[in-house]
GROMACS .gro file of C-alpha atoms in nm:
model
  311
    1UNK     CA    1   3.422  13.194  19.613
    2UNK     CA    2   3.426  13.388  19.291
    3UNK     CA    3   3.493  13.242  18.988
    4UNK     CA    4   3.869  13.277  18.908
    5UNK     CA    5   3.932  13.018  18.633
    6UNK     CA    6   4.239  13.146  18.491
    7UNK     CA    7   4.261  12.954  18.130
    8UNK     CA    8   4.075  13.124  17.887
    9UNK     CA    9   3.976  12.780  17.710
   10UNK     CA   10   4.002  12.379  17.755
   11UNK     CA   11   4.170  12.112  17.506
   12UNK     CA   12   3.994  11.772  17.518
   13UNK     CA   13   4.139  11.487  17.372
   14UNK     CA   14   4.029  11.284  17.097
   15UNK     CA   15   3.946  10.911  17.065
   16UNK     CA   16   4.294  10.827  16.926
   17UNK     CA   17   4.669  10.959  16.867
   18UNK     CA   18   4.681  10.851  16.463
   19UNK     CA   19   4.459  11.048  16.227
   20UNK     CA   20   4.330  10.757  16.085
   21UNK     CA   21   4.243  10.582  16.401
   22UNK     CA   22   4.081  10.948  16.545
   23UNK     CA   23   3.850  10.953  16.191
   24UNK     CA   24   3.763  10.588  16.233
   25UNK     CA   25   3.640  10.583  16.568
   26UNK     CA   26   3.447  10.929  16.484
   27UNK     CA   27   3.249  10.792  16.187
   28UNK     CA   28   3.162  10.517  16.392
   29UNK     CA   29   3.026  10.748  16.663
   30UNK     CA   30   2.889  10.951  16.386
   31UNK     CA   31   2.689  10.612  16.221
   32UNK     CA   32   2.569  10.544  16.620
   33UNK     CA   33   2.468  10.886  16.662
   34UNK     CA   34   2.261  10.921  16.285
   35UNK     CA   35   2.090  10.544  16.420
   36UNK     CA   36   2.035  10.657  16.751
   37UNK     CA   37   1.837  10.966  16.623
   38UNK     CA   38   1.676  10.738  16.346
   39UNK     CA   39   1.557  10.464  16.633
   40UNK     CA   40   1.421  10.650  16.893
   41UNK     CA   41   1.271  10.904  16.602
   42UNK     CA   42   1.095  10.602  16.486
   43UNK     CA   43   0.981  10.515  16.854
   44UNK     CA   44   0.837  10.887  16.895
   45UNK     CA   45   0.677  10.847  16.596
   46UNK     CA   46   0.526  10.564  16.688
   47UNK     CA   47   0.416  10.610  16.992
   48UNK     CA   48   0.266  10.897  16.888
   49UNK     CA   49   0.019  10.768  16.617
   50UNK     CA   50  -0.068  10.450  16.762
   51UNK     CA   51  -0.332  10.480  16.953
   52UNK     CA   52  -0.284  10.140  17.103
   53UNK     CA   53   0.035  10.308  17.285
   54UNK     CA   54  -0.120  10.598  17.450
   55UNK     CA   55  -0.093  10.451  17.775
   56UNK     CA   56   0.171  10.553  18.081
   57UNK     CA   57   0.451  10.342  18.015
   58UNK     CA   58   0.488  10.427  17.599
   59UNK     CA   59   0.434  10.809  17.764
   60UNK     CA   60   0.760  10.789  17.938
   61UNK     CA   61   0.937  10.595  17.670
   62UNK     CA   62   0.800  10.845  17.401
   63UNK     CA   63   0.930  11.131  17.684
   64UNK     CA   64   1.284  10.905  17.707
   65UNK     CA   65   1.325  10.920  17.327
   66UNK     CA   66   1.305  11.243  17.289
   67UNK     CA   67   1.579  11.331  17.604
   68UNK     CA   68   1.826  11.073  17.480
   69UNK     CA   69   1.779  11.286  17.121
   70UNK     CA   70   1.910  11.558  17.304
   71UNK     CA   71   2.182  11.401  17.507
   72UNK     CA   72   2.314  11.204  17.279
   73UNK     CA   73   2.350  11.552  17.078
   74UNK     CA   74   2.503  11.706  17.345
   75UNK     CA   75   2.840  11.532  17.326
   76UNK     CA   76   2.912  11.324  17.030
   77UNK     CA   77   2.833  11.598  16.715
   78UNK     CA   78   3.112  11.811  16.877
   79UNK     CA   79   3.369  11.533  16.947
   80UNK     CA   80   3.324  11.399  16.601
   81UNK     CA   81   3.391  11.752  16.467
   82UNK     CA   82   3.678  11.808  16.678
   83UNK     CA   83   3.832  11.474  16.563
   84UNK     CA   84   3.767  11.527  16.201
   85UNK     CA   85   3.904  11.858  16.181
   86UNK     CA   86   4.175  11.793  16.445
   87UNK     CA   87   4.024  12.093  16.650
   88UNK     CA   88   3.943  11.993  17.035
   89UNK     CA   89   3.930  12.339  17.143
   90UNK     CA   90   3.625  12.420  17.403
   91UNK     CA   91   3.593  12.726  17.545
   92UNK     CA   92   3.523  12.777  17.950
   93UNK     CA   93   3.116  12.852  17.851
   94UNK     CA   94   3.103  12.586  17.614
   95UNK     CA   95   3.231  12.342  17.863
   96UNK     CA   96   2.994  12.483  18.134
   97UNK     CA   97   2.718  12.458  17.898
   98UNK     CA   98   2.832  12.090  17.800
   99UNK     CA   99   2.856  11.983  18.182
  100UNK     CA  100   2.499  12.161  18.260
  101UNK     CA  101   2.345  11.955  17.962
  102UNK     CA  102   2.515  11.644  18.014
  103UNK     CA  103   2.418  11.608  18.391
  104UNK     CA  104   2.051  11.778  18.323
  105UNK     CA  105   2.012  11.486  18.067
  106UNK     CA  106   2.184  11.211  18.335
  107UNK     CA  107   1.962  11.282  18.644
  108UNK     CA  108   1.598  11.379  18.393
  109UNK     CA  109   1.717  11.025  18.211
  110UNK     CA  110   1.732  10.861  18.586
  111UNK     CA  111   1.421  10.986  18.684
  112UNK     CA  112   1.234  10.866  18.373
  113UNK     CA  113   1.329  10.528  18.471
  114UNK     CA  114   1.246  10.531  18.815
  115UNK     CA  115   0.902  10.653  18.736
  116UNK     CA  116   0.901  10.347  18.433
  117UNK     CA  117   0.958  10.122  18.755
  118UNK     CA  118   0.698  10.261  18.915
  119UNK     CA  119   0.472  10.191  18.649
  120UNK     CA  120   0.563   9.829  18.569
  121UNK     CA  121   0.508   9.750  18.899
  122UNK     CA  122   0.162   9.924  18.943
  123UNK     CA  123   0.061   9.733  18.602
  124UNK     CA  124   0.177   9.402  18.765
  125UNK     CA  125   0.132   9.419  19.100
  126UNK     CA  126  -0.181   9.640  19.132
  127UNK     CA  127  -0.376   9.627  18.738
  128UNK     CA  128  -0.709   9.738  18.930
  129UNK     CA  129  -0.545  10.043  19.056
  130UNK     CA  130  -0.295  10.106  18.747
  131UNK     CA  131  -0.600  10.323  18.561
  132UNK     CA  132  -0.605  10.536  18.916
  133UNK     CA  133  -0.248  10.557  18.992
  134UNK     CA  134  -0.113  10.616  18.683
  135UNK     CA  135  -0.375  10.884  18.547
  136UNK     CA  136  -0.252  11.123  18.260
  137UNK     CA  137  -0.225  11.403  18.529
  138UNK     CA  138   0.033  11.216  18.738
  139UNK     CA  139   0.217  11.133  18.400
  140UNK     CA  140   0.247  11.476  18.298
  141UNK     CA  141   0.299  11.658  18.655
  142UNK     CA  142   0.589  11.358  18.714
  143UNK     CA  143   0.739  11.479  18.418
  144UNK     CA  144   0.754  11.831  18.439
  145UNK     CA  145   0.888  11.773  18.821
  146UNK     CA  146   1.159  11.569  18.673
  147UNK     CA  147   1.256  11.861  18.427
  148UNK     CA  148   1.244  12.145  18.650
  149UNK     CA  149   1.457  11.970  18.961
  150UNK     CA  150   1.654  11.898  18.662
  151UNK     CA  151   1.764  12.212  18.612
  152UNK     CA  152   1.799  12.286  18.965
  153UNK     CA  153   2.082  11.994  19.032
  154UNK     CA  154   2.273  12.090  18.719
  155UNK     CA  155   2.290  12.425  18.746
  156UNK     CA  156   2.392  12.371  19.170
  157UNK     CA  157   2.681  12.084  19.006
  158UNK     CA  158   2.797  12.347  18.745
  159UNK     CA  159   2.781  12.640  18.937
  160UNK     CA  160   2.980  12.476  19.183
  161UNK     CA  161   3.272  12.360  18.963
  162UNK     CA  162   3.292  12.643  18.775
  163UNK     CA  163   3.403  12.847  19.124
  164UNK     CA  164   3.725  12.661  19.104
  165UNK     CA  165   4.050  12.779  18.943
  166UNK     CA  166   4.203  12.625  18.694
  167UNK     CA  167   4.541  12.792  18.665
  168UNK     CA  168   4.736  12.616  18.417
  169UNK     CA  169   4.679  12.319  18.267
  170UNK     CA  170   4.368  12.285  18.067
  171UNK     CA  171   4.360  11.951  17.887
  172UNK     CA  172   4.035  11.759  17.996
  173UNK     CA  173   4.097  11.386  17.916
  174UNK     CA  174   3.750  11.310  17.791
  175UNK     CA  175   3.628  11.379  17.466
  176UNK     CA  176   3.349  11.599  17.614
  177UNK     CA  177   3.341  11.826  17.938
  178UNK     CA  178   3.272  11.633  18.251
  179UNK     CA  179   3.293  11.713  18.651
  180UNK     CA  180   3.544  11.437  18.708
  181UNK     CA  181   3.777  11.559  18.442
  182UNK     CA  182   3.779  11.931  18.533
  183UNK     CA  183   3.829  11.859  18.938
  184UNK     CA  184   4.124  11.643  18.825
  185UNK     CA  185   4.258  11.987  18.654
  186UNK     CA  186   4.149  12.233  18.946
  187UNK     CA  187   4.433  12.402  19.143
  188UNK     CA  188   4.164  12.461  19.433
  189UNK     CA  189   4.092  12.210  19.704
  190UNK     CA  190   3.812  12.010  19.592
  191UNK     CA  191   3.729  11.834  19.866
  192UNK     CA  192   3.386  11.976  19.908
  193UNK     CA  193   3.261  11.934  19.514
  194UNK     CA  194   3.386  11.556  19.571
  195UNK     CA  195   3.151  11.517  19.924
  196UNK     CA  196   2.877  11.701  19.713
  197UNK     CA  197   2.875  11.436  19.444
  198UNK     CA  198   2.908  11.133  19.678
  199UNK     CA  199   2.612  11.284  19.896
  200UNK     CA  200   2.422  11.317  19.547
  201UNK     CA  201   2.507  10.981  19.444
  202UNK     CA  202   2.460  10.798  19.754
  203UNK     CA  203   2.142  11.029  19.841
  204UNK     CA  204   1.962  11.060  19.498
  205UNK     CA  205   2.070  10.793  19.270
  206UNK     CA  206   2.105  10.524  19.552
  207UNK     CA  207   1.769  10.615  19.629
  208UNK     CA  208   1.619  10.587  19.303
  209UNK     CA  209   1.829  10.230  19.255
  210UNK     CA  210   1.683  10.112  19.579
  211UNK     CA  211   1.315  10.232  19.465
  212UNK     CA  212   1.370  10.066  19.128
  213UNK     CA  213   1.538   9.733  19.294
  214UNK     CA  214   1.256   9.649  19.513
  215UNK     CA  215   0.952   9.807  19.252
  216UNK     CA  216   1.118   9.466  19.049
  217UNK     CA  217   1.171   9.222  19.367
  218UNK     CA  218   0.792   9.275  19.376
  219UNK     CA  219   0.738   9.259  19.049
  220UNK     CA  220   0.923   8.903  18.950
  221UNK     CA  221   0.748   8.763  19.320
  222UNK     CA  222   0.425   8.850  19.122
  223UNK     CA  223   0.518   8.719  18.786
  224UNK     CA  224   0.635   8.356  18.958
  225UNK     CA  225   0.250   8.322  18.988
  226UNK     CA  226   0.144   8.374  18.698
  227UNK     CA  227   0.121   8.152  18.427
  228UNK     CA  228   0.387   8.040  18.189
  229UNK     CA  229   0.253   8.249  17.895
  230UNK     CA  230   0.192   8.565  18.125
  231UNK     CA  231   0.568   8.531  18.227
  232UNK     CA  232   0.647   8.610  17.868
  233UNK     CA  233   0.459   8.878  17.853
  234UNK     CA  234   0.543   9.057  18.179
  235UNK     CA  235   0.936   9.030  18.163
  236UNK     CA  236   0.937   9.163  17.796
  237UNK     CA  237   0.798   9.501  17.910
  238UNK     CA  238   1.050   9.472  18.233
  239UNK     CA  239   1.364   9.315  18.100
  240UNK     CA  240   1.456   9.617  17.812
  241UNK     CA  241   1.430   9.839  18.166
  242UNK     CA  242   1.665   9.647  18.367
  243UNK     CA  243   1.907   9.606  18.082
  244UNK     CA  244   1.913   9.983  18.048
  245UNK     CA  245   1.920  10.080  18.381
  246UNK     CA  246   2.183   9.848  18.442
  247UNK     CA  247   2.444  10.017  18.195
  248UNK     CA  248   2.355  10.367  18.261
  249UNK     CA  249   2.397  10.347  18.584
  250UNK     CA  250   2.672  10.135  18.692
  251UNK     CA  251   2.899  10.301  18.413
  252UNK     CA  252   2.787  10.644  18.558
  253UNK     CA  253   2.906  10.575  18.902
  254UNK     CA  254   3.213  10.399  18.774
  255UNK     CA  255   3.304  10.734  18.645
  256UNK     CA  256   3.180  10.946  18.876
  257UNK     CA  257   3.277  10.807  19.205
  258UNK     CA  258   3.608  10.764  19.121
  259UNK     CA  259   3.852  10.950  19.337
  260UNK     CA  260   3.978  11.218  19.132
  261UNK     CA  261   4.358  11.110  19.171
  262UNK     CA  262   4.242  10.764  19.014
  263UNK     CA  263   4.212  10.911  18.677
  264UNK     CA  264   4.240  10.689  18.408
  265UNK     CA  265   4.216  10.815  18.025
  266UNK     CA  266   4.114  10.546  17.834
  267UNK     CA  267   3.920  10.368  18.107
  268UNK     CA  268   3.709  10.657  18.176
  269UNK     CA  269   3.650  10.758  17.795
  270UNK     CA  270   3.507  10.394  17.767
  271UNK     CA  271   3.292  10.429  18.069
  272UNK     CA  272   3.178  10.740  17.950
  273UNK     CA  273   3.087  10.586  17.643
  274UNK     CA  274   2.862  10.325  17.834
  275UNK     CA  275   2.691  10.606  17.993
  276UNK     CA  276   2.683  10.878  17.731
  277UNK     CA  277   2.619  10.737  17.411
  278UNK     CA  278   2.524  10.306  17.452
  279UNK     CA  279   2.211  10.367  17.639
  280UNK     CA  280   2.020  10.623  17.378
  281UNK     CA  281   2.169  10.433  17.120
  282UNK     CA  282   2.072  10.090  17.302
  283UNK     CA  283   1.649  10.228  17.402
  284UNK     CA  284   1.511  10.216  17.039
  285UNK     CA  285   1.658   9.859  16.990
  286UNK     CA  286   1.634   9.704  17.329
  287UNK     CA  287   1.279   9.831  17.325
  288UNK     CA  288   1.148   9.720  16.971
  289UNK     CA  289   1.309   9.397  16.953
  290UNK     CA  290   1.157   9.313  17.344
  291UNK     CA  291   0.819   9.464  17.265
  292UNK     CA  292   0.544   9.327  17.001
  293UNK     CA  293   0.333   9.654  17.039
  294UNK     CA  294   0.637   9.889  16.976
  295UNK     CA  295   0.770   9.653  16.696
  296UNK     CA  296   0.441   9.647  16.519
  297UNK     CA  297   0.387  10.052  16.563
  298UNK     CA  298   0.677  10.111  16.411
  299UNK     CA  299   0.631   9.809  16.085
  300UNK     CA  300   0.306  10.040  16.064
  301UNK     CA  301   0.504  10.370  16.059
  302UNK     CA  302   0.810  10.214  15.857
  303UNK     CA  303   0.537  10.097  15.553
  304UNK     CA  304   0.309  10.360  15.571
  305UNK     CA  305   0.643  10.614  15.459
  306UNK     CA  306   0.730  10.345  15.201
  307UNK     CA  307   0.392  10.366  15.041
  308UNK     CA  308   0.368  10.734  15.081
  309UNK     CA  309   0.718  10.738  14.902
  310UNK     CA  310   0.578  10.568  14.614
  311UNK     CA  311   0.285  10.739  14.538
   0.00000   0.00000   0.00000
C-alpha cells in the first residue's frame, strides 16, 4: 500500500499537564541525559587508553557506550525542548526518523548484549579457547553485522508503519515517536504490523533471551566450582549484564507487546522510560561501581584531567 498518511504532523504529549510539573520532570531528564553522556564518555575514554582494557568484553562495552550516546540523544533532547517551550509538535519525517533511530538503537543495543553473553561465558566456561574464539576479527565483524542488520529491521518496522493512514487524530501519547503509539492512531487495519512485531519479538529477541539465559545457566554451574574468591570475581563482570538486560528488555516487551487497544498513557511513558533512557543512564554506573578495572581506568582518566587542569 502507498503511503497515505493524511495529517501533515503529530502532537506528542509532555511529561505533565502543569507547567511547572512539565519543566520539573524535563530538567530532571535533562540532568540524566548531561550524566548519562558524562558516564559512559568517561567509560569510552577509558577504555580507550587503558591498555589493560583492550580485551573483547571492554570492546563491546566501549561499542555500548557509544550507542546508548546516541540513543539516549535520540529521544530525550527533543522532549525536553518540547516541554520547556511548550512546543510538542513533530512532523511525519521527524517521527519516522525518531522511530527508525529508536528501534535501530533497541535491536544494535540487544545484540551487543547477546554477544557480551557470549563472551562471559567463553571467558568462564572455556579461558583456553577465549584468546581463539573471541579474536579481534570476530569482535569487529560481530559488530559491523549487528549495525548493518540494524538498519535492515528498522527501516522494514518503519517502512511498514509509515504505509498506514492516519486520518485524523494525530496526538501520539508518548513523549517521543514509537510503533505502539502510532498503530493505536492508524485508521488502517493493523493487524499485520501487530503479527510482524510479535513474530520479531518472539523470533529475534526471544531468541537472543534464550541464548543469553542459558550462556549464564552455564556460566553460574561453572562459577559454583570455583573458589570463594573467584566467585567474586566472576559475578562482578556478569551481574552489571544481567541487571541491564533485565530492564531493557522486560520494559521493552511490556511496551511493545501490548495489544494496541490496551493503551495506557502514563503506564507506557514510564515503561518507556525503563527502556529508553534508565539503561544508558544505568551502563556507566552499574559498570564502574561492579568493576575494579573500569573503576580504576576511569580514577586514572578522572586525575589525569585534574592535573592537566592545573598546570
Amino acid at each position: 500500500m502507498a503511503n497515505s498518511t493524511m495529517v501533515p504532523e503529530f502532537l506528542l504529549v509532555g511529561f505533565a499537564e502543569m507547567l511547572e510539573l512539565s519543566v520539573l520532570h524535563a530538567l530532571l531528564f535533562l540532568l540524566m541525559y548531561l550524566a548519562t553522556l558524562l558516564g559512559n564518555l568517561l567509560i569510552i575514554t577509558a577504555t580507550t587508553l587503558d591498555q589493560n582494557l583492550h580485551t573483547p568484553m571492554y570492546f563491546f562495552l566501549r561499542n555500548m557506550s557509544i550507542l546508548d550516546m546516541c540513543y539516549i540523544s535520540v529521544t530525550v533532547p527533543n522532549a525536553c525542548v518540547n516541554s520547556l517551550t511548550d512546543n510538542r509538535v513533530i512532523s511525519v519525517p521527524g517521527c519516522a526518523a525518531q522511530i527508525f533511530l529508536v528501534i535501530y538503537c533497541v535491536f544494535v543495543e540487544l545484540l551487543f548484549l547477546t554477544i557480551m553473553a557470549r563472551d562471559r561465558y567463553v571467558a568462564i566456561c572455556q579461558p583456553l579457547h577465549y584468546p581463539v574464539i573471541m579474536n579481534h576479527q570476530f569482535c569487529v565483524w560481530t559488530t559491523l553485522v549487528s549495525l548493518l542488520i540494524g538498519f535492515i529491521y528498522a527501516a522494514v518496522h518503519t517502512g511498514n508503519t509509515f504505509q498506514l493512514s492516519f486520518c485524523q487524530y494525530n496526538v501520539v501519547r508518548q513523549f517521543f515517536c514509537d510503533i505502539p503509539s502510532l498503530l493505536s492512531l492508524s485508521c488502517s487495519d493493523t493487524f499485520i504490523n501487530e503479527l510482524l512485531i510479535f513474530i520479531s519479538a518472539m523470533g529475534i529477541y526471544g531468541g537472543c533471551f534464550i541464548f543469553i539465559a542459558m550462556s549464564y545457566f552455564h556460566i553460574l554451574s561453572t562459577v559454583l566450582k570455583f573458589p570463594p574468591r573467584e566467585r567474586g570475581k566472576a559475578f562482578s563482570t556478569c551481574v552489571p549484564h544481567i541487571l541491564v538486560f533485565s530492564v531493557f528488555l522486560g520494559s521493552g516487551s511490556c511496551v511493545y507487546l501490548r495489544p494496541s487497544g490496551a493503551s495506557d498513557t502514563v503506564l507506557d511513558m514510564i515503561l518507556s522510560v525503563f527502556y529508553t533512557i534508565v539503561p544508558p543512564f544505568l551502563n556507566p554506573i552499574i559498570y564502574s561501581l561492579r568493576n575494579k578495572q573500569v573503576k580504576k581506568a576511569v580514577r586514572k582518566v578522572i586525575s589525569r584531567k585534574f592535573y592537566s587542569g592545573k598546570l
